[in-house]
N, CA, C and O of each residue as an XYZ file, in Angstrom:
756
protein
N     -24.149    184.469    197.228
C     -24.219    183.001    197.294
C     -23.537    182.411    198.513
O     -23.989    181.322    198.868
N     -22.461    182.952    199.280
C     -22.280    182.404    200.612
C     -22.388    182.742    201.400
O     -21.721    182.465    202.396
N     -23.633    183.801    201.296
C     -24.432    183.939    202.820
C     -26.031    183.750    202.055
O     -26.711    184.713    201.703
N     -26.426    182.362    201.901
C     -27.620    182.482    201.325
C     -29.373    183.412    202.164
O     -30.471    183.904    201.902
N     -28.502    183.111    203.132
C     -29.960    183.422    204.285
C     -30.995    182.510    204.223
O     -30.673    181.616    203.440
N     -32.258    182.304    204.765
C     -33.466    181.896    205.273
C     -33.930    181.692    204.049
O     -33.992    182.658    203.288
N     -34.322    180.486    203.644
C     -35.483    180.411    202.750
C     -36.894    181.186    202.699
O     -37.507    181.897    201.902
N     -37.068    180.665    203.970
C     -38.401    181.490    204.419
C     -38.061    182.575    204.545
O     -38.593    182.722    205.645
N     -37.705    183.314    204.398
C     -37.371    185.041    204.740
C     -38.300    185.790    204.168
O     -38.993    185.277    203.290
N     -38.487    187.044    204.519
C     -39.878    188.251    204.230
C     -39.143    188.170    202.805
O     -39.577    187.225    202.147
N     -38.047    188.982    202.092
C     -37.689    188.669    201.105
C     -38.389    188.052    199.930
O     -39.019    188.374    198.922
N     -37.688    186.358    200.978
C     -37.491    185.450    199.367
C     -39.350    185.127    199.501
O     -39.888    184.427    198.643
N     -40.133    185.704    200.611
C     -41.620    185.505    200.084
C     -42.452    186.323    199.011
O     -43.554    186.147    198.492
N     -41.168    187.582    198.861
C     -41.524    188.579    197.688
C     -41.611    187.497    196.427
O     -42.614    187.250    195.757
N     -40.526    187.026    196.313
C     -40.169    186.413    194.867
C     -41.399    185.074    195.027
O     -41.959    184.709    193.994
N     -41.665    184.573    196.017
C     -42.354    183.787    195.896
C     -43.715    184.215    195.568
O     -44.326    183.442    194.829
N     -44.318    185.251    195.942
C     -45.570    185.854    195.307
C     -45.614    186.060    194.086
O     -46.622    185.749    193.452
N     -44.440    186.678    193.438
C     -44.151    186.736    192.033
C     -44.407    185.809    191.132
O     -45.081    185.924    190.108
N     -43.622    184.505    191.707
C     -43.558    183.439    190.851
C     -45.270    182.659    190.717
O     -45.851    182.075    189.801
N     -45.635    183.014    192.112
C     -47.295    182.353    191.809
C     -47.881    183.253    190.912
O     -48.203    182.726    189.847
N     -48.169    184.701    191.034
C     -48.618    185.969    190.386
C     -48.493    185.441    188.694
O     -49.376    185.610    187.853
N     -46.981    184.678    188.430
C     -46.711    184.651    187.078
C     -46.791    183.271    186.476
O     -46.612    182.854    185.332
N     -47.149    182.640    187.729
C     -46.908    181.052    187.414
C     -45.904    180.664    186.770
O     -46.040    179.860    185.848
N     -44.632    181.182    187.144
C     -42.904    181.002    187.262
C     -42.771    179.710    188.221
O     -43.248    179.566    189.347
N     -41.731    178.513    187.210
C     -41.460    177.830    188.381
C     -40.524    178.380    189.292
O     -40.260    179.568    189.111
N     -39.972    177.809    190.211
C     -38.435    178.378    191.212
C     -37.373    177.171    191.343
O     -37.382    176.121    191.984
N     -36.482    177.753    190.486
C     -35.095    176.362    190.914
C     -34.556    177.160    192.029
O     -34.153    178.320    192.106
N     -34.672    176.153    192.904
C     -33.866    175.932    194.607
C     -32.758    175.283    194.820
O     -32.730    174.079    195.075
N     -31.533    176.180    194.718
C     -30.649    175.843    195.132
C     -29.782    176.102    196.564
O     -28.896    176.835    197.002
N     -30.900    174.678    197.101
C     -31.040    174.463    198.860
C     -29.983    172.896    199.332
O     -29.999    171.816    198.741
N     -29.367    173.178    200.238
C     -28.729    171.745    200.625
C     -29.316    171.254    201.884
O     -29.213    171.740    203.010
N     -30.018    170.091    201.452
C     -30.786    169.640    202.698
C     -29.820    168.880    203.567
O     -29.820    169.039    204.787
N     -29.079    168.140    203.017
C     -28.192    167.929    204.017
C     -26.833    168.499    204.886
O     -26.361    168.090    205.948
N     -26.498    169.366    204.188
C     -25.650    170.230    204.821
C     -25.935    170.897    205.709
O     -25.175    170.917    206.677
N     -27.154    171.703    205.712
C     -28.566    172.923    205.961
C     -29.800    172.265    206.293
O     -30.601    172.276    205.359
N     -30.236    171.635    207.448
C     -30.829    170.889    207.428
C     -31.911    171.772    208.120
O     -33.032    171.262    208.131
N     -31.799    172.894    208.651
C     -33.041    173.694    208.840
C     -33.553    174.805    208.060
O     -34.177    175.793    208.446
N     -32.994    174.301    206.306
C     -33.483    174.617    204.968
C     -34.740    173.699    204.947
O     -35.730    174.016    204.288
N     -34.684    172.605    205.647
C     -35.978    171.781    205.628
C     -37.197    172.200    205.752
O     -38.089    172.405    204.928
N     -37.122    172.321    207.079
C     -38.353    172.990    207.752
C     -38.758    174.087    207.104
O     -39.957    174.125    206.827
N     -37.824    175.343    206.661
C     -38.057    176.318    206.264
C     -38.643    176.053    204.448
O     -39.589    176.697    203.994
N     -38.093    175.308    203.861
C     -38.672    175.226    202.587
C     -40.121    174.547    202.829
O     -41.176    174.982    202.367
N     -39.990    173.532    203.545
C     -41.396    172.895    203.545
C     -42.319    173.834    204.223
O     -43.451    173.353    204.259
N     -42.235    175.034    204.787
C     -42.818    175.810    205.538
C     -43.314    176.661    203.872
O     -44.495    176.927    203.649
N     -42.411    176.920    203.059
C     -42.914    177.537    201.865
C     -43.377    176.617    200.637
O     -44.033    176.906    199.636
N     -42.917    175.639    200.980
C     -43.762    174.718    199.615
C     -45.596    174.738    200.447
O     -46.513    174.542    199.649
N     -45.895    174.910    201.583
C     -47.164    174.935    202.166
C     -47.918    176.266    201.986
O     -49.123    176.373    202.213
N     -47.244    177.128    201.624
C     -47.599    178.630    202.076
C     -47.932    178.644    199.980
O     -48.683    179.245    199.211
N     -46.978    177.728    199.886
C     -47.384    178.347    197.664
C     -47.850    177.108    197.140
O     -47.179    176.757    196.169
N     -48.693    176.387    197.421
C     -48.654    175.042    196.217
C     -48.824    175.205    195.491
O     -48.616    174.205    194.804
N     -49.281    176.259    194.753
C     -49.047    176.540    193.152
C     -48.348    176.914    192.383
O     -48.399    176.976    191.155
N     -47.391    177.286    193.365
C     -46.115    177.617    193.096
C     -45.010    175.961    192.278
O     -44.730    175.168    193.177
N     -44.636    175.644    191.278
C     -43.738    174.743    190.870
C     -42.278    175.105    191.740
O     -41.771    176.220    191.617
N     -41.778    174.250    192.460
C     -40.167    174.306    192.973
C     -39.542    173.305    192.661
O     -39.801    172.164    193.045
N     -38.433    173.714    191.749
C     -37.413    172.398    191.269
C     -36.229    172.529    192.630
O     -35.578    173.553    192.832
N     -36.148    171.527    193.304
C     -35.045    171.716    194.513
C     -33.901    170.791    193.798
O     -33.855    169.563    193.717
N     -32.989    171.782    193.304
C     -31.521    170.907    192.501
C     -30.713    169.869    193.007
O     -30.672    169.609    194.210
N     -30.033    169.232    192.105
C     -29.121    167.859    192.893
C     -30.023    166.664    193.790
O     -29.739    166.201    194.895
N     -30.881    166.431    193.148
C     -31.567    165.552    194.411
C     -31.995    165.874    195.436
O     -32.070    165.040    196.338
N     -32.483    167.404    195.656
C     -32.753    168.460    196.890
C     -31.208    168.931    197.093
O     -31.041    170.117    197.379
N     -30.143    168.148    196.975
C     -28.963    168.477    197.340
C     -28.731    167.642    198.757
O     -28.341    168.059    199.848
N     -29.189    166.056    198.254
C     -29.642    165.575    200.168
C     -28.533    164.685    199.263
O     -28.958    163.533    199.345
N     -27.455    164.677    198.535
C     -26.385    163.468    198.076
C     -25.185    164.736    198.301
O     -24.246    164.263    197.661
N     -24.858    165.632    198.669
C     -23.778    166.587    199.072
C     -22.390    166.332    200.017
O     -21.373    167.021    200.084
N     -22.798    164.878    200.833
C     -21.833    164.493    202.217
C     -21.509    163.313    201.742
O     -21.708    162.813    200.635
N     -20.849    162.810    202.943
C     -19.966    161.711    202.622
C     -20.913    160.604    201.800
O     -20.333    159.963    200.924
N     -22.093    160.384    201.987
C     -22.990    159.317    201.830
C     -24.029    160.203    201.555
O     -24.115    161.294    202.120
N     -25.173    159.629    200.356
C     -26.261    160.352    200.503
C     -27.368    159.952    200.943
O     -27.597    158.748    201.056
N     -28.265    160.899    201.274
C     -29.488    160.809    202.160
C     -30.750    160.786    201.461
O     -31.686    161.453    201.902
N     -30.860    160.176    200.548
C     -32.183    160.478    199.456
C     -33.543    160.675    199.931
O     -34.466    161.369    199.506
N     -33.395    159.647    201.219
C     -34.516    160.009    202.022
C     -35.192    161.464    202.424
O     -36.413    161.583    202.529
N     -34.291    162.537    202.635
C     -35.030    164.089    203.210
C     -35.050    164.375    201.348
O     -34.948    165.601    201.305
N     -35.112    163.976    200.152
C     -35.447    164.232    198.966
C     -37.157    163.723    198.769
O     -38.096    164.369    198.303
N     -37.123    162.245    199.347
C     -38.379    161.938    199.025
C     -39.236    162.478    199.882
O     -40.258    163.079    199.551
N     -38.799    162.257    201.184
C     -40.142    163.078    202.703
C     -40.705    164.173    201.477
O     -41.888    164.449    201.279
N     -39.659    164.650    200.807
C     -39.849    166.612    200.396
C     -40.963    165.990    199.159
O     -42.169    166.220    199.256
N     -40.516    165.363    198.261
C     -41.117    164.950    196.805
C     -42.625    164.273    197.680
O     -43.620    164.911    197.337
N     -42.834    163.527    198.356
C     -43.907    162.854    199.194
C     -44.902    163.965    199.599
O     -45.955    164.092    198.974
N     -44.596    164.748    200.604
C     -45.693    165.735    200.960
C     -45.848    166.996    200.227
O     -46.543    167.882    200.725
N     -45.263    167.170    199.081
C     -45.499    168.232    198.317
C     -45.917    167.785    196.655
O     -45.270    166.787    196.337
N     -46.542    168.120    195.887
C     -46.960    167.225    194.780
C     -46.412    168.637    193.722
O     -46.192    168.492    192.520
N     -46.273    169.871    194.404
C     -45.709    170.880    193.344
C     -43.976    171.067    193.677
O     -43.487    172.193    193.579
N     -43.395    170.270    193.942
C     -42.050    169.955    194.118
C     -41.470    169.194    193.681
O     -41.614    168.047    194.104
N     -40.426    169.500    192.498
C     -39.756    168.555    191.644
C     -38.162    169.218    191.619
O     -37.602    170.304    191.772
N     -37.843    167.799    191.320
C     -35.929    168.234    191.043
C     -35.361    167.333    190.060
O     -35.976    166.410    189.525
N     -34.177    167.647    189.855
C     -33.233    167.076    188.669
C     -32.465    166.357    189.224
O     -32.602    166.129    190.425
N     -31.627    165.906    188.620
C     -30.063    164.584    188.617
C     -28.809    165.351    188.301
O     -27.776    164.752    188.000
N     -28.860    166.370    188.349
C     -27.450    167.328    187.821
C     -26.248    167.290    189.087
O     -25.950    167.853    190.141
N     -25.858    166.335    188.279
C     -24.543    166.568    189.575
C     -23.713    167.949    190.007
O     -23.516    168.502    191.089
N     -23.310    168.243    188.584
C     -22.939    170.028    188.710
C     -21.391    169.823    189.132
O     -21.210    168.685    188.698
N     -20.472    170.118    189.564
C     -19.253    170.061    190.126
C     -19.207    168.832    190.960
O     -18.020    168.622    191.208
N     -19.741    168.187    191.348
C     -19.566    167.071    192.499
C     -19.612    165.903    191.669
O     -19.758    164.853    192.295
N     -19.501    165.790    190.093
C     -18.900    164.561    189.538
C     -18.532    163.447    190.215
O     -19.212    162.420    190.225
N     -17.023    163.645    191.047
C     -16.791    163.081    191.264
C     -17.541    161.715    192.512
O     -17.700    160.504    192.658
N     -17.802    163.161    193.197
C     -18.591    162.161    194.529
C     -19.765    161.494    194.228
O     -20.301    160.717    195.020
N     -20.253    161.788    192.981
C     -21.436    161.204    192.543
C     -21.488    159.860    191.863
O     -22.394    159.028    191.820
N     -19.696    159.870    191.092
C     -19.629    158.903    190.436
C     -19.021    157.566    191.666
O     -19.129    156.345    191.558
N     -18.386    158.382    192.779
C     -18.720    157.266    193.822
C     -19.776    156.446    194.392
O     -19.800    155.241    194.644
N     -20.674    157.390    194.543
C     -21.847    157.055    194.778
C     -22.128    155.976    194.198
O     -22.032    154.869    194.729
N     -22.565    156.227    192.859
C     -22.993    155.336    191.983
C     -22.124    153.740    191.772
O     -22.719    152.746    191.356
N     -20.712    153.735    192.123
C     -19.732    152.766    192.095
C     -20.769    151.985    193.058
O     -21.588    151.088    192.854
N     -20.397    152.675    194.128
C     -21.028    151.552    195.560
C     -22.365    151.403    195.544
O     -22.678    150.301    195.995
N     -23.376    152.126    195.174
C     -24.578    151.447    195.444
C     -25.688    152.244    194.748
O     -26.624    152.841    195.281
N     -25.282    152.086    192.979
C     -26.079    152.767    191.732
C     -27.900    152.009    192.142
O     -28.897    152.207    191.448
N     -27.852    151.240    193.314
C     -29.314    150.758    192.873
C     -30.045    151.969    193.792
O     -31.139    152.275    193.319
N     -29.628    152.828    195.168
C     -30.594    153.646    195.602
C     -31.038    154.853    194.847
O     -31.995    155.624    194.905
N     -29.761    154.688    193.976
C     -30.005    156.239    192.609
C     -31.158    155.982    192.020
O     -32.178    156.668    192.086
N     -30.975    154.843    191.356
C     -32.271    154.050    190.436
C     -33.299    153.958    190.697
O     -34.161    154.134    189.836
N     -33.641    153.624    192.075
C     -34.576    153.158    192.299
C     -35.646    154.582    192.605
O     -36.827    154.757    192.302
N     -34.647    155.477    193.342
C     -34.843    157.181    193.310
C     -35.779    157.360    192.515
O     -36.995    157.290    192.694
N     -34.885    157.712    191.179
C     -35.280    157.988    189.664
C     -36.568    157.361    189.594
O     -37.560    158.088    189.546
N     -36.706    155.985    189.580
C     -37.648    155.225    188.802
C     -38.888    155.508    189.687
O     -39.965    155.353    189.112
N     -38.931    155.911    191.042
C     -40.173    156.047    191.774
C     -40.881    157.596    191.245
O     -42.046    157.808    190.908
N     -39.529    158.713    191.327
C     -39.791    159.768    191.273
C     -39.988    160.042    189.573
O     -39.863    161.215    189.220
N     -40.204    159.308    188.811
C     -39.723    159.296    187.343
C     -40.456    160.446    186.816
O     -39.912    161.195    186.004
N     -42.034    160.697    187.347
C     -42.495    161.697    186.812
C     -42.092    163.336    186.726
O     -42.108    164.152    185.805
N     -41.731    163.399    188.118
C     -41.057    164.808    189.014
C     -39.610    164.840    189.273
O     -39.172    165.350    190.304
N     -38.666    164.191    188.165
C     -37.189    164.737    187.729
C     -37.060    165.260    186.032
O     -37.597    165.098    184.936
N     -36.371    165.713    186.448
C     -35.875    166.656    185.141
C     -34.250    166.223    185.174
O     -33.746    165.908    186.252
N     -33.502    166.223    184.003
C     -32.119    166.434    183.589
C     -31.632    168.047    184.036
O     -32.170    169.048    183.563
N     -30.687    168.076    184.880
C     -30.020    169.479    184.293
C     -28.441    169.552    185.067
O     -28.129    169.098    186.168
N     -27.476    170.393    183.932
C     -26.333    170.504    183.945
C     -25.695    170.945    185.295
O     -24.823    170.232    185.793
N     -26.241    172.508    186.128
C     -25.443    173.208    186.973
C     -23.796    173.087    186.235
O     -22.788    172.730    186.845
N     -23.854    173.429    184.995
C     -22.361    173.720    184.582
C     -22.018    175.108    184.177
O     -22.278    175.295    182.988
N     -21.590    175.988    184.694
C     -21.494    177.545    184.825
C     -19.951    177.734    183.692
O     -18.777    177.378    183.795
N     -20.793    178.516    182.597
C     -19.575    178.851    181.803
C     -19.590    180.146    181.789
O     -20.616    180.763    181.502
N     -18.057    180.946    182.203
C     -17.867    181.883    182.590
C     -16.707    182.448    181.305
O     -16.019    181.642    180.679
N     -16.656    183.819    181.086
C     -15.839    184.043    179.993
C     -14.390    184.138    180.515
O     -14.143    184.545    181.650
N     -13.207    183.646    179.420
C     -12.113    183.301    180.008
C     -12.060    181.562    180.223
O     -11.000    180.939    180.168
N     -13.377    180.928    180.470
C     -12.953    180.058    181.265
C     -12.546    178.861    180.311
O     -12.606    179.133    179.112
N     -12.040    177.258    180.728
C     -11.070    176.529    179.764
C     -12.331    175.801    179.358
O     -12.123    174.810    178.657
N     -13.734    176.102    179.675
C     -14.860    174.893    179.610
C     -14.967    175.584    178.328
O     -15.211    176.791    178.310
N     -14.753    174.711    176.926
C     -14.669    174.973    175.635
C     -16.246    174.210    175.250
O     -17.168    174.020    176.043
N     -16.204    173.878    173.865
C     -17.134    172.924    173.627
C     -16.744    171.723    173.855
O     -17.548    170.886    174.267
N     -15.592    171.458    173.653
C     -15.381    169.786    173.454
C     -15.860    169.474    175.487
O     -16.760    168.812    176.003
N     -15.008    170.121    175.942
C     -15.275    169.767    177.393
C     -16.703    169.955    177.887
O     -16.909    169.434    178.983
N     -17.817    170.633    177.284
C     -19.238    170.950    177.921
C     -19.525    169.026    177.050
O     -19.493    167.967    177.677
N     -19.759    169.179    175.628
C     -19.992    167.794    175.142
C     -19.228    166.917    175.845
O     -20.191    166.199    176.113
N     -18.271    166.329    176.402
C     -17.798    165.400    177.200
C     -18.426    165.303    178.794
O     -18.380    164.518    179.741
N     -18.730    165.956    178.627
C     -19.165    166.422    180.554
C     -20.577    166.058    180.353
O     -21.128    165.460    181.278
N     -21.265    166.331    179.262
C     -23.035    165.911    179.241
C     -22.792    164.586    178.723
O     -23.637    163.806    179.162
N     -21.886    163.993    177.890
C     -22.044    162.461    177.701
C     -21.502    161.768    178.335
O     -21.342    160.590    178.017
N     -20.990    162.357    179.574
C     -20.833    161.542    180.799
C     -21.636    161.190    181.854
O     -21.572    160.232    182.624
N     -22.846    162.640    181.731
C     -24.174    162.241    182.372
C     -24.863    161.339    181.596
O     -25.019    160.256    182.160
N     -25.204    161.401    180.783
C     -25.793    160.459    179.735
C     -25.638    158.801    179.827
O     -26.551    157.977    179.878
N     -24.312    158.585    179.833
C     -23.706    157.447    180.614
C     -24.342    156.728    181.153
O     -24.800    155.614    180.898
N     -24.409    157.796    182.441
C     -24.764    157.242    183.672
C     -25.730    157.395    183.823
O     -25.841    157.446    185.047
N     -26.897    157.559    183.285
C     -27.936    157.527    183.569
C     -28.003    156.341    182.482
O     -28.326    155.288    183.031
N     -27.833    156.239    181.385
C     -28.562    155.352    180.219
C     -27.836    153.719    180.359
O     -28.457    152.741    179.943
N     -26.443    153.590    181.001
C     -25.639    152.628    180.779
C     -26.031    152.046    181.975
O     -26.539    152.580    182.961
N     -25.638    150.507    181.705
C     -24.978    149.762    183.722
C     -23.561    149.818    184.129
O     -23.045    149.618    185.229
N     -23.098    150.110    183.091
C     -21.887    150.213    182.903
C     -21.177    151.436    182.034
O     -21.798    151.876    181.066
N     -19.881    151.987    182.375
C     -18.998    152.835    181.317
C     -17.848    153.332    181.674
O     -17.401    153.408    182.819
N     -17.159    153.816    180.273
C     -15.779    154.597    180.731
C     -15.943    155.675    181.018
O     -17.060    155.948    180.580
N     -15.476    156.653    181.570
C     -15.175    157.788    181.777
C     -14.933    158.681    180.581
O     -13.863    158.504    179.999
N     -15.782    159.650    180.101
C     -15.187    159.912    178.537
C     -14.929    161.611    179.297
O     -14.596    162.595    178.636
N     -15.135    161.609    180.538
C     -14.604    162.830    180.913
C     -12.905    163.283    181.336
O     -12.265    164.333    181.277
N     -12.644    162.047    181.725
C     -11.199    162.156    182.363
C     -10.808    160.940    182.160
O     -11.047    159.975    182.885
N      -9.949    160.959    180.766
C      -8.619    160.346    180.219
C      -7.783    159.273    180.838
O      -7.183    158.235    180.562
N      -8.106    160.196    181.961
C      -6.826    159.250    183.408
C      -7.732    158.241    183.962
O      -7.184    157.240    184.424
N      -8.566    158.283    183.992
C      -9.875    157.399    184.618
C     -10.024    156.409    183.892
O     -11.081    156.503    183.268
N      -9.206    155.067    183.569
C      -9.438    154.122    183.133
C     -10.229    152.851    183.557
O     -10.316    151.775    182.966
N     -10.823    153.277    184.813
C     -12.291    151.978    185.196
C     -13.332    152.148    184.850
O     -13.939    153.104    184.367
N     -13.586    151.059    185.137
C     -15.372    150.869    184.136
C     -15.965    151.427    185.362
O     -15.224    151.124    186.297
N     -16.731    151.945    185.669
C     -17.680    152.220    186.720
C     -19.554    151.799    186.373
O     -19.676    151.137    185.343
N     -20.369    151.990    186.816
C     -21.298    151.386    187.186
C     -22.304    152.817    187.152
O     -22.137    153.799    187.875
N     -23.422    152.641    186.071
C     -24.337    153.356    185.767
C     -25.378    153.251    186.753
O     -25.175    152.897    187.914
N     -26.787    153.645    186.148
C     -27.880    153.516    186.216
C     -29.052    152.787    185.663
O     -30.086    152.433    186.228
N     -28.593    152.618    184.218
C     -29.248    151.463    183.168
C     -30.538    152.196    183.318
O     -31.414    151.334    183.255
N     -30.962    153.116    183.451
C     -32.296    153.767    183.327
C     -33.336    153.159    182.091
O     -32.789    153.192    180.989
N     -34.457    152.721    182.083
C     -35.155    152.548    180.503
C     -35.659    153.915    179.998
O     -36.003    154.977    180.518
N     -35.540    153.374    178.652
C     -35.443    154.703    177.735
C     -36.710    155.246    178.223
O     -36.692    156.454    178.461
N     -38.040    154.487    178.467
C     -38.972    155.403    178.768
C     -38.926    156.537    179.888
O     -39.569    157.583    179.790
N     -38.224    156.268    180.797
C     -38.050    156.772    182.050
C     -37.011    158.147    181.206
O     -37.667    159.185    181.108
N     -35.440    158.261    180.579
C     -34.957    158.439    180.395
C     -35.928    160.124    179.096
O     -35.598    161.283    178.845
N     -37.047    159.280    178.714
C     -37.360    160.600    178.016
C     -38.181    161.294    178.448
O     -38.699    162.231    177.839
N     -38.552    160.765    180.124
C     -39.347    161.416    180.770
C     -38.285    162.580    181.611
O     -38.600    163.669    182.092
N     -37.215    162.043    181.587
C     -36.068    162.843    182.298
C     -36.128    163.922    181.472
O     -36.809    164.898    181.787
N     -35.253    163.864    180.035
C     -35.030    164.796    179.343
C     -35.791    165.537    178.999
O     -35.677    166.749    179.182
N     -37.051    164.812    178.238
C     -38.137    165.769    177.324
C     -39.569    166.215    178.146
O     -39.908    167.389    178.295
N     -40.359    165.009    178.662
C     -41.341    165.032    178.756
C     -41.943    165.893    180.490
O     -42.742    166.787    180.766
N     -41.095    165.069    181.215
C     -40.757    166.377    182.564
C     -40.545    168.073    182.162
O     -41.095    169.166    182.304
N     -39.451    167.490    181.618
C     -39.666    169.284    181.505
C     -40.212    169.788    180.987
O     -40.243    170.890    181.534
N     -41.085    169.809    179.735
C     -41.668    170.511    179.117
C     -43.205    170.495    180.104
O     -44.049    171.369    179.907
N     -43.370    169.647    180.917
C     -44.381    169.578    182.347
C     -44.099    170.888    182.929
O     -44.821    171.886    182.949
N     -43.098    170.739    183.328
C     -42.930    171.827    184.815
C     -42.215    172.863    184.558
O     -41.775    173.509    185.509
N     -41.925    173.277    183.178
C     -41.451    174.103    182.378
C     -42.688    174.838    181.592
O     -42.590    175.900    180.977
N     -43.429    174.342    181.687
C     -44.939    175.014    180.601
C     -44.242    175.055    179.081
O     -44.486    175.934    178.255
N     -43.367    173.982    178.882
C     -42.786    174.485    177.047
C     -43.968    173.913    176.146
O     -43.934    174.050    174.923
């Protein structure tokens, strides 16, 4: 994982034959903004497989820096129609819930364009040993929940966090297209 290499690589075009062969989707965990000649190279393979389904995680992973870039999310969601991703913040909570403080309407508006081609998902890695119990996995998903469903909320993740911060107010229709109805799309459930 921290030497990912080339998207496009002879390789990862093995797995990509596979996944068409089996009609497997592929979660991509690519940072377009960090890695910005993950661009070229993924869009070089979303062209080479369109039948291939690719979920590209975190918003493509184009909300990773100081500010996010939603824009290299949509270019990607725009010229590819078998390319979809989720809202999973994953460890970057925090910077996300900044995000959303200062300016929850480019999230929204994200969501609500892309409403068909997002999915919900965690990126919460429970490892044995580790302190992520149940109570803390249930606090950590009804903090996404929150923020996607509220305009407003507390923090039911961290105690110490006594401001209201600033949701998404998503409508429920949109909201069960997140959870249920997307995925069971691009999931074949």
């Amino acid at each position: 994982p921290n030497e990912p290499g080339d998207v496009d690589s002879e390789n990862m075009y093995k797995v990509y034959a596979l996944a068409q062969k089996y009609k497997a989707p592929i979660l991509m965990h690519i940072d377009f903004q960090k890695r910005p000649e993950w661009v070229e190279q993924f869009w070089r393979v979303a062209t080479d497989f369109p039948e291939v389904k690719f979920i590209v995680a975190h918003y493509c992973r184009a909300a990773s820096g100081k500010s996010p870039e939603l824009e290299l999310c949509s270019k990607t969601l725009d010229k590819f129609p078998n390319v979809f991703t989720d809202v999973s913040m994953g460890g970057g909570i925090k910077r996300y819930m900044r995000y959303f403080d200062e300016n929850p309407e480019i999230f929204r508006n994200f969501i609500l364009r892309y409403q068909d081609r997002i999915m919900w998902g965690t990126d919460i890695e429970i490892e044995p040993g580790a302190k992520k119990d149940a109570e803390w996995i249930e606090r950590r998903m009804r903090l996404d929940f929150l923020i996607l469903s509220r305009a407003s909320y507390k923090n039911p993740f961290n105690s110490d966090d006594t401001q209201t911060h600033k949701g998404l107010n998503l409508p429920r229709k949109v909201l069960k297209k997140i959870y249920l109805e997307n995925p069971r799309k691009i999931l074949q459930l």
